[in-house]
Amino acid sequence: RLRLHDGKLIKDRRYHLRTYPNCFVAKELTDWLIDHKEAPDRETGIRLLQKLMDHYIIHHVCDEHSDYKDAKLLYRFRKDDGTFPLTKDVKVFMRGQSLYEKLVSVEESILKVREENSVKYQRTFLGCEMIDWLVQEGEAESRKEAVELGRALLEHGIIQHVSNRHHFFDSDVLYQFWINFRRRRRLTELLNENSSRALSESPDSPFCLRKLNPDPANTSFLSVQTNKEIKIVSAVRRSSITSLAGNSNPYFSPAPMLVFPPVAECNPKSVLKRPVTNEELLSPGAPYIKKTLTIVGDAVGWGFVVRGGRPCHIQAVDPGGPAAAAGMKVCQFVFSVNGMYVLHLDYQTISSLIMTGPRTLVMEVMEAIE
């Protein structure tokens, strides 16, 4: 969208005596995608732009067409006319992105590579430093408000304590931005996001750690099949968070010494030590905390496996995938999916909800207090 504004493809246009602000001509945008190598051909370009319509990113200026038509019709980004659906979770995610961009753009940024317990972490900052910066830059009116903002960012998986032992505090505790907002994704990844949807009836939640027709040059996870041996496919996993961080984070990896490329472990048997009921999870004083995770799926999927039912739990997490980057861990219980309460559902239903939903997945999970 920003590139189209810079290239003057998005501008005010007049049609039938009416001016439509900040819009583009569909045919011109298809041409632009091909010219800028964002799409190999016209058919692919049309499919990509239809995906943007399906995800409520763009729409026809008069909403007269639900499909993207490669013609001299006017379309607009919803963010340019205020119709983009801004939920509370999306607002927190976008606030985190805005702060990250501001921090990495200034000289002498508080974001630095730091070491703790002989482990180096990227994009780190001290809690008190962040509070000082937020107040100084007018991002928060008081230190109390800044702490609340930091806590919201942590609960949505945007920042975290480097070893995930603390919530956000106004102290000299070390935190990091776990999401690298500057990683540029290829637009064509949109066409692969639901490639595994055809296997949705499989008991293995294929949207998580399975890829249809895997390309050995772009995968690094387990392909799990019912009642069969687990097959390891190991190579460089596309969009791996490890490649962004520059080293392995011991929290997101099965072992502190795990080296790139990581391999997810998916045990067909339940990882739970004992069955847990909904009543136990929700009872007053129960030793569980609720966390909100915002997971942006990549070309492979979201990178986790859900199992069980009433309640469902996280069975496996790909350490190089989006779910791990958002803070998901094995044995967490799934409380809600995109705002829908799901403790009473089985994993097949939850899998279907995830795969038929948007690429940005917002999940509430319940985690045992250690």
Short mmCIF file of C-alpha atoms in Angstrom, two decimals:
data_model
loop_
_atom_site.label_atom_id
_atom_site.label_comp_id
_atom_site.label_asym_id
_atom_site.label_seq_id
_atom_site.Cartn_x
_atom_site.Cartn_y
_atom_site.Cartn_z
CA ARG A 1 0.00 0.00 0.00
CA LEU A 2 2.75 2.45 0.92
CA ARG A 3 4.69 1.61 -2.24
CA LEU A 4 1.58 2.27 -4.33
CA HIS A 5 1.13 5.67 -2.65
CA ASP A 6 4.78 6.53 -3.39
CA GLY A 7 4.36 5.45 -7.02
CA LYS A 8 1.20 7.59 -7.40
CA LEU A 9 -0.87 4.53 -8.32
CA ILE A 10 -3.11 5.43 -5.40
CA LYS A 11 -4.60 8.91 -5.86
CA ASP A 12 -7.87 10.79 -6.07
CA ARG A 13 -9.75 9.81 -9.23
CA ARG A 14 -12.87 11.19 -10.88
CA TYR A 15 -15.57 8.98 -12.41
CA HIS A 16 -19.10 9.96 -13.52
CA LEU A 17 -18.86 13.45 -12.00
CA ARG A 18 -17.77 12.06 -8.64
CA THR A 19 -14.30 12.13 -7.06
CA TYR A 20 -13.11 9.00 -5.23
CA PRO A 21 -10.13 9.74 -2.93
CA ASN A 22 -7.13 7.42 -2.49
CA CYS A 23 -8.12 4.74 -4.98
CA PHE A 24 -6.46 2.73 -7.73
CA VAL A 25 -7.51 1.21 -11.05
CA ALA A 26 -7.64 -2.59 -10.86
CA LYS A 27 -6.06 -3.19 -14.26
CA GLU A 28 -3.21 -0.76 -13.50
CA LEU A 29 -2.43 -2.54 -10.22
CA THR A 30 -2.32 -5.93 -11.94
CA ASP A 31 0.17 -4.45 -14.43
CA TRP A 32 2.20 -3.02 -11.55
CA LEU A 33 2.44 -6.40 -9.78
CA ILE A 34 3.87 -8.00 -12.91
CA ASP A 35 6.24 -5.10 -13.67
CA HIS A 36 7.59 -5.14 -10.10
CA LYS A 37 8.00 -8.94 -9.99
CA GLU A 38 5.35 -9.31 -7.27
CA ALA A 39 3.43 -11.70 -9.55
CA PRO A 40 4.80 -13.90 -12.36
CA ASP A 41 1.73 -13.48 -14.56
CA ARG A 42 -1.68 -11.83 -14.78
CA GLU A 43 -3.62 -14.80 -13.42
CA THR A 44 -1.46 -14.96 -10.30
CA GLY A 45 -1.78 -11.21 -9.82
CA ILE A 46 -5.57 -11.44 -9.91
CA ARG A 47 -5.52 -14.30 -7.38
CA LEU A 48 -3.28 -12.28 -5.06
CA LEU A 49 -5.56 -9.25 -5.16
CA GLN A 50 -8.61 -11.45 -4.59
CA LYS A 51 -6.86 -12.67 -1.44
CA LEU A 52 -6.54 -9.06 -0.28
CA MET A 53 -10.27 -8.65 -0.82
CA ASP A 54 -11.01 -11.87 1.07
CA HIS A 55 -9.00 -10.54 4.03
CA TYR A 56 -10.81 -7.16 4.04
CA ILE A 57 -7.66 -5.30 2.96
CA ILE A 58 -9.08 -3.79 -0.24
CA HIS A 59 -12.61 -3.34 -1.63
CA HIS A 60 -14.48 -1.82 -4.56
CA VAL A 61 -15.06 1.89 -3.88
CA CYS A 62 -18.85 1.43 -4.02
CA ASP A 63 -18.82 -2.19 -2.80
CA GLU A 64 -20.62 -3.20 -6.00
CA HIS A 65 -18.21 -6.07 -6.72
CA SER A 66 -17.30 -8.76 -4.19
CA ASP A 67 -14.70 -10.20 -6.59
CA TYR A 68 -11.57 -8.52 -7.87
CA LYS A 69 -12.05 -7.78 -11.55
CA ASP A 70 -9.04 -7.06 -13.77
CA ALA A 71 -10.69 -4.09 -15.45
CA LYS A 72 -10.93 -0.30 -15.32
CA LEU A 73 -12.73 -0.40 -11.99
CA LEU A 74 -11.79 1.60 -8.89
CA TYR A 75 -10.74 -0.16 -5.70
CA ARG A 76 -9.36 1.17 -2.44
CA PHE A 77 -7.39 -0.01 0.57
CA ARG A 78 -9.71 -0.10 3.57
CA LYS A 79 -7.00 1.53 5.65
CA ASP A 80 -7.25 4.59 3.38
CA ASP A 81 -10.99 5.10 3.92
CA GLY A 82 -11.30 4.05 7.57
CA THR A 83 -13.24 0.83 6.94
CA PHE A 84 -10.46 -1.56 7.98
CA PRO A 85 -11.85 -3.65 10.90
CA LEU A 86 -9.79 -2.51 13.90
CA THR A 87 -10.35 -4.89 16.81
CA LYS A 88 -8.63 -4.33 20.14
CA ASP A 89 -6.08 -7.02 19.32
CA VAL A 90 -5.28 -5.53 15.90
CA LYS A 91 -4.86 -2.09 17.50
CA VAL A 92 -2.31 -3.46 19.96
CA PHE A 93 -0.46 -5.24 17.14
CA MET A 94 -0.36 -2.06 15.03
CA ARG A 95 0.75 0.00 18.04
CA GLY A 96 3.62 -2.42 18.55
CA GLN A 97 4.60 -2.10 14.90
CA SER A 98 4.50 1.71 15.11
CA LEU A 99 6.71 1.76 18.23
CA TYR A 100 9.17 -0.70 16.69
CA GLU A 101 9.53 1.38 13.52
CA LYS A 102 10.07 4.53 15.58
CA LEU A 103 12.68 2.84 17.78
CA VAL A 104 14.76 1.35 14.95
CA SER A 105 14.69 4.60 12.97
CA VAL A 106 16.40 6.80 15.58
CA GLU A 107 20.09 7.15 16.28
CA GLU A 108 21.30 5.77 19.62
CA SER A 109 18.23 3.55 19.85
CA ILE A 110 17.55 1.74 23.11
CA LEU A 111 17.13 -1.46 21.05
CA LYS A 112 20.47 -3.28 21.18
CA VAL A 113 22.04 -6.72 21.10
CA ARG A 114 22.63 -7.66 24.73
CA GLU A 115 23.86 -10.71 26.57
CA GLU A 116 22.33 -12.37 29.61
CA ASN A 117 23.53 -15.62 31.17
CA SER A 118 25.99 -16.08 28.27
CA VAL A 119 23.17 -15.88 25.69
CA LYS A 120 22.94 -13.02 23.19
CA TYR A 121 19.52 -11.55 22.40
CA GLN A 122 18.52 -9.31 19.50
CA ARG A 123 16.39 -6.13 19.71
CA THR A 124 16.55 -5.90 23.51
CA PHE A 125 15.81 -3.09 25.95
CA LEU A 126 15.53 -2.61 29.71
CA GLY A 127 12.04 -2.18 31.07
CA CYS A 128 12.88 1.15 32.74
CA GLU A 129 14.55 2.40 29.53
CA MET A 130 11.41 1.69 27.56
CA ILE A 131 9.28 3.49 30.15
CA ASP A 132 11.58 6.54 29.99
CA TRP A 133 11.43 6.55 26.19
CA LEU A 134 7.63 6.16 25.99
CA VAL A 135 7.07 9.10 28.35
CA GLN A 136 9.79 11.25 26.73
CA GLU A 137 8.36 10.69 23.21
CA GLY A 138 4.80 11.37 24.30
CA GLU A 139 3.71 7.78 23.61
CA ALA A 140 2.43 7.60 27.20
CA GLU A 141 1.36 10.37 29.57
CA SER A 142 2.73 8.72 32.70
CA ARG A 143 4.94 5.86 33.80
CA LYS A 144 1.84 3.97 34.91
CA GLU A 145 0.30 4.28 31.43
CA ALA A 146 3.61 3.21 29.87
CA VAL A 147 3.68 0.07 32.04
CA GLU A 148 0.12 -0.77 30.95
CA LEU A 149 1.16 -0.38 27.31
CA GLY A 150 4.20 -2.62 27.85
CA ARG A 151 2.03 -5.26 29.48
CA ALA A 152 -0.42 -5.22 26.59
CA LEU A 153 2.47 -5.66 24.12
CA LEU A 154 3.81 -8.58 26.14
CA GLU A 155 0.43 -10.28 26.47
CA HIS A 156 0.03 -10.11 22.68
CA GLY A 157 3.43 -11.71 22.07
CA ILE A 158 5.02 -8.58 20.57
CA ILE A 159 7.62 -8.17 23.33
CA GLN A 160 8.72 -10.58 26.02
CA HIS A 161 11.17 -11.05 28.86
CA VAL A 162 14.24 -12.64 27.26
CA SER A 163 13.79 -15.89 29.18
CA ASN A 164 10.01 -15.47 29.58
CA ARG A 165 10.10 -15.43 33.36
CA HIS A 166 8.59 -12.01 34.06
CA HIS A 167 5.72 -9.82 33.03
CA PHE A 168 6.54 -6.24 32.02
CA PHE A 169 7.83 -4.04 34.87
CA ASP A 170 9.39 -0.60 35.29
CA SER A 171 12.78 -2.07 36.23
CA ASP A 172 16.16 -3.04 34.80
CA VAL A 173 14.82 -6.41 33.65
CA LEU A 174 15.78 -7.26 30.05
CA TYR A 175 13.06 -7.56 27.40
CA GLN A 176 13.08 -7.87 23.62
CA PHE A 177 10.86 -7.27 20.61
CA TRP A 178 10.18 -10.82 19.50
CA ILE A 179 8.50 -9.80 16.25
CA ASN A 180 10.78 -8.34 13.60
CA PHE A 181 8.30 -6.02 11.92
CA ARG A 182 10.81 -5.13 9.22
CA ARG A 183 10.96 -8.60 7.75
CA ARG A 184 9.42 -8.22 4.31
CA ARG A 185 7.11 -10.98 3.17
CA ARG A 186 6.54 -11.87 -0.44
CA LEU A 187 3.00 -11.12 -1.56
CA THR A 188 2.87 -14.53 -3.26
CA GLU A 189 3.00 -16.17 0.19
CA LEU A 190 -0.72 -15.38 0.38
CA LEU A 191 -1.44 -18.08 -2.20
CA ASN A 192 0.22 -20.77 -0.07
CA GLU A 193 -1.34 -19.90 3.28
CA ASN A 194 -4.25 -22.33 2.91
CA SER A 195 -2.53 -24.99 0.81
CA SER A 196 -3.13 -27.59 3.50
CA ARG A 197 -6.82 -26.84 3.92
CA ALA A 198 -7.76 -29.86 1.81
CA LEU A 199 -6.53 -32.08 4.63
CA SER A 200 -8.67 -30.40 7.27
CA GLU A 201 -10.44 -33.64 8.13
CA SER A 202 -7.15 -35.30 9.01
CA PRO A 203 -6.64 -35.87 12.77
CA ASP A 204 -3.19 -34.29 12.47
CA SER A 205 -4.16 -30.61 12.20
CA PRO A 206 -2.29 -30.23 8.89
CA PHE A 207 -2.34 -26.44 8.96
CA CYS A 208 0.29 -26.62 11.65
CA LEU A 209 3.33 -28.77 10.89
CA ARG A 210 2.47 -30.27 7.53
CA LYS A 211 2.96 -28.94 4.02
CA LEU A 212 1.43 -30.39 0.88
CA ASN A 213 3.98 -31.58 -1.70
CA PRO A 214 6.89 -30.34 0.44
CA ASP A 215 9.79 -28.79 -1.37
CA PRO A 216 12.90 -30.26 0.26
CA ALA A 217 14.70 -26.94 -0.14
CA ASN A 218 12.16 -25.02 1.90
CA THR A 219 10.99 -27.17 4.78
CA SER A 220 12.11 -28.08 8.24
CA PHE A 221 9.41 -29.78 10.27
CA LEU A 222 7.83 -33.15 10.87
CA SER A 223 5.29 -34.67 8.54
CA VAL A 224 2.94 -36.57 10.81
CA GLN A 225 0.63 -39.32 9.54
CA THR A 226 -1.91 -41.31 11.52
CA ASN A 227 -0.63 -44.61 12.94
CA LYS A 228 2.59 -44.26 11.02
CA GLU A 229 6.14 -43.55 11.95
CA ILE A 230 7.13 -39.91 12.31
CA LYS A 231 9.16 -38.82 9.32
CA ILE A 232 11.73 -36.06 9.75
CA VAL A 233 12.19 -33.60 6.90
CA SER A 234 15.13 -31.36 7.72
CA ALA A 235 16.32 -28.41 5.68
CA VAL A 236 16.05 -24.63 5.80
CA ARG A 237 12.54 -23.66 6.87
CA ARG A 238 11.17 -20.64 5.06
CA SER A 239 10.38 -17.62 7.25
CA SER A 240 12.16 -19.14 10.22
CA ILE A 241 12.28 -16.81 13.20
CA THR A 242 15.71 -18.22 13.97
CA SER A 243 17.09 -16.71 10.80
CA LEU A 244 15.73 -13.34 11.87
CA ALA A 245 17.08 -13.41 15.38
CA GLY A 246 20.52 -14.51 14.35
CA ASN A 247 20.65 -17.23 17.00
CA SER A 248 18.39 -19.69 18.77
CA ASN A 249 16.34 -18.50 21.70
CA PRO A 250 16.34 -21.17 24.42
CA TYR A 251 12.74 -20.38 25.32
CA PHE A 252 11.39 -21.15 21.86
CA SER A 253 13.67 -24.14 21.26
CA PRO A 254 13.33 -27.61 22.79
CA ALA A 255 16.89 -27.33 24.13
CA PRO A 256 19.18 -24.35 24.79
CA MET A 257 21.88 -25.73 22.47
CA LEU A 258 19.57 -26.35 19.51
CA VAL A 259 21.21 -25.10 16.32
CA PHE A 260 19.62 -23.94 13.07
CA PRO A 261 17.69 -25.46 11.43
CA PRO A 262 15.28 -26.48 14.23
CA VAL A 263 13.12 -29.57 13.98
CA ALA A 264 9.72 -29.73 15.68
CA GLU A 265 8.91 -32.75 17.79
CA CYS A 266 5.37 -34.04 17.45
CA ASN A 267 4.47 -36.98 19.68
CA PRO A 268 1.30 -38.84 18.58
CA LYS A 269 0.52 -39.46 22.27
CA SER A 270 -0.76 -36.62 24.45
CA VAL A 271 1.93 -34.42 25.98
CA LEU A 272 -0.26 -33.78 29.04
CA LYS A 273 0.88 -35.47 32.23
CA ARG A 274 -2.77 -35.94 33.27
CA PRO A 275 -6.23 -35.02 31.97
CA VAL A 276 -7.47 -31.51 32.86
CA THR A 277 -11.14 -30.50 32.90
CA ASN A 278 -12.72 -27.14 32.08
CA GLU A 279 -13.97 -26.90 35.66
CA GLU A 280 -10.41 -27.25 36.91
CA LEU A 281 -9.12 -24.60 34.49
CA LEU A 282 -11.82 -22.07 35.39
CA SER A 283 -12.14 -22.68 39.13
CA PRO A 284 -11.26 -19.66 41.35
CA GLY A 285 -7.64 -19.70 42.44
CA ALA A 286 -6.64 -22.31 39.86
CA PRO A 287 -2.89 -22.24 39.05
CA TYR A 288 -3.38 -21.06 35.46
CA ILE A 289 -2.81 -17.72 33.75
CA LYS A 290 -4.40 -16.53 30.52
CA LYS A 291 -2.26 -15.15 27.68
CA THR A 292 -3.24 -13.57 24.36
CA LEU A 293 -1.12 -14.60 21.37
CA THR A 294 -1.20 -12.84 17.99
CA ILE A 295 0.16 -15.23 15.35
CA VAL A 296 0.77 -14.06 11.79
CA GLY A 297 0.80 -17.15 9.58
CA ASP A 298 3.55 -17.58 7.01
CA ALA A 299 3.57 -19.48 3.71
CA VAL A 300 3.59 -22.82 5.53
CA GLY A 301 0.97 -22.15 8.19
CA TRP A 302 1.00 -21.11 11.85
CA GLY A 303 3.39 -23.74 13.18
CA PHE A 304 1.59 -25.69 15.91
CA VAL A 305 -0.56 -28.77 16.51
CA VAL A 306 -3.72 -28.76 18.62
CA ARG A 307 -5.11 -31.96 20.18
CA GLY A 308 -7.71 -33.25 22.61
CA GLY A 309 -11.07 -31.70 23.36
CA ARG A 310 -13.03 -29.95 26.08
CA PRO A 311 -10.44 -28.45 26.62
CA CYS A 312 -8.00 -28.77 23.69
CA HIS A 313 -4.28 -28.37 24.29
CA ILE A 314 -1.18 -27.47 22.28
CA GLN A 315 0.48 -30.77 21.36
CA ALA A 316 3.51 -29.49 19.43
CA VAL A 317 5.08 -26.19 18.35
CA ASP A 318 7.49 -25.70 15.47
CA PRO A 319 10.37 -23.78 17.13
CA GLY A 320 11.06 -21.93 13.87
CA GLY A 321 7.42 -21.05 13.16
CA PRO A 322 5.11 -18.08 13.79
CA ALA A 323 3.37 -19.66 16.82
CA ALA A 324 6.67 -20.10 18.68
CA ALA A 325 7.60 -16.53 17.82
CA ALA A 326 4.32 -15.35 19.39
CA GLY A 327 5.04 -17.24 22.63
CA MET A 328 3.04 -20.44 22.19
CA LYS A 329 4.22 -23.44 24.20
CA VAL A 330 3.35 -27.13 24.45
CA CYS A 331 0.67 -28.00 27.06
CA GLN A 332 -1.12 -24.64 26.89
CA PHE A 333 -4.93 -24.94 26.74
CA VAL A 334 -6.90 -23.17 23.99
CA PHE A 335 -9.41 -20.75 25.54
CA SER A 336 -10.53 -18.74 22.49
CA VAL A 337 -9.83 -18.41 18.76
CA ASN A 338 -10.35 -15.00 17.10
CA GLY A 339 -12.62 -13.94 19.95
CA MET A 340 -14.67 -17.17 19.99
CA TYR A 341 -14.81 -19.18 23.24
CA VAL A 342 -13.70 -22.74 22.40
CA LEU A 343 -13.10 -24.60 25.68
CA HIS A 344 -16.15 -26.77 24.93
CA LEU A 345 -15.02 -27.76 21.40
CA ASP A 346 -12.91 -30.65 20.06
CA TYR A 347 -9.67 -30.14 18.16
CA GLN A 348 -11.17 -30.92 14.72
CA THR A 349 -13.64 -28.03 15.15
CA ILE A 350 -10.93 -25.68 16.44
CA SER A 351 -8.65 -26.66 13.53
CA SER A 352 -11.45 -25.81 11.10
CA LEU A 353 -12.03 -22.43 12.81
CA ILE A 354 -8.37 -21.55 12.46
CA MET A 355 -8.01 -22.63 8.86
CA THR A 356 -11.13 -20.83 7.69
CA GLY A 357 -10.21 -17.65 9.56
CA PRO A 358 -7.82 -14.79 8.73
CA ARG A 359 -4.07 -15.13 8.35
CA THR A 360 -3.53 -13.13 11.56
CA LEU A 361 -4.69 -15.51 14.27
CA VAL A 362 -5.54 -14.20 17.75
CA MET A 363 -5.67 -16.94 20.38
CA GLU A 364 -6.19 -16.88 24.13
CA VAL A 365 -4.43 -19.74 25.88
CA MET A 366 -4.27 -20.85 29.51
CA GLU A 367 -0.90 -21.87 30.87
CA ALA A 368 -0.02 -23.59 34.12
CA ILE A 369 1.91 -21.40 36.56
CA GLU A 370 5.27 -22.97 37.21
#
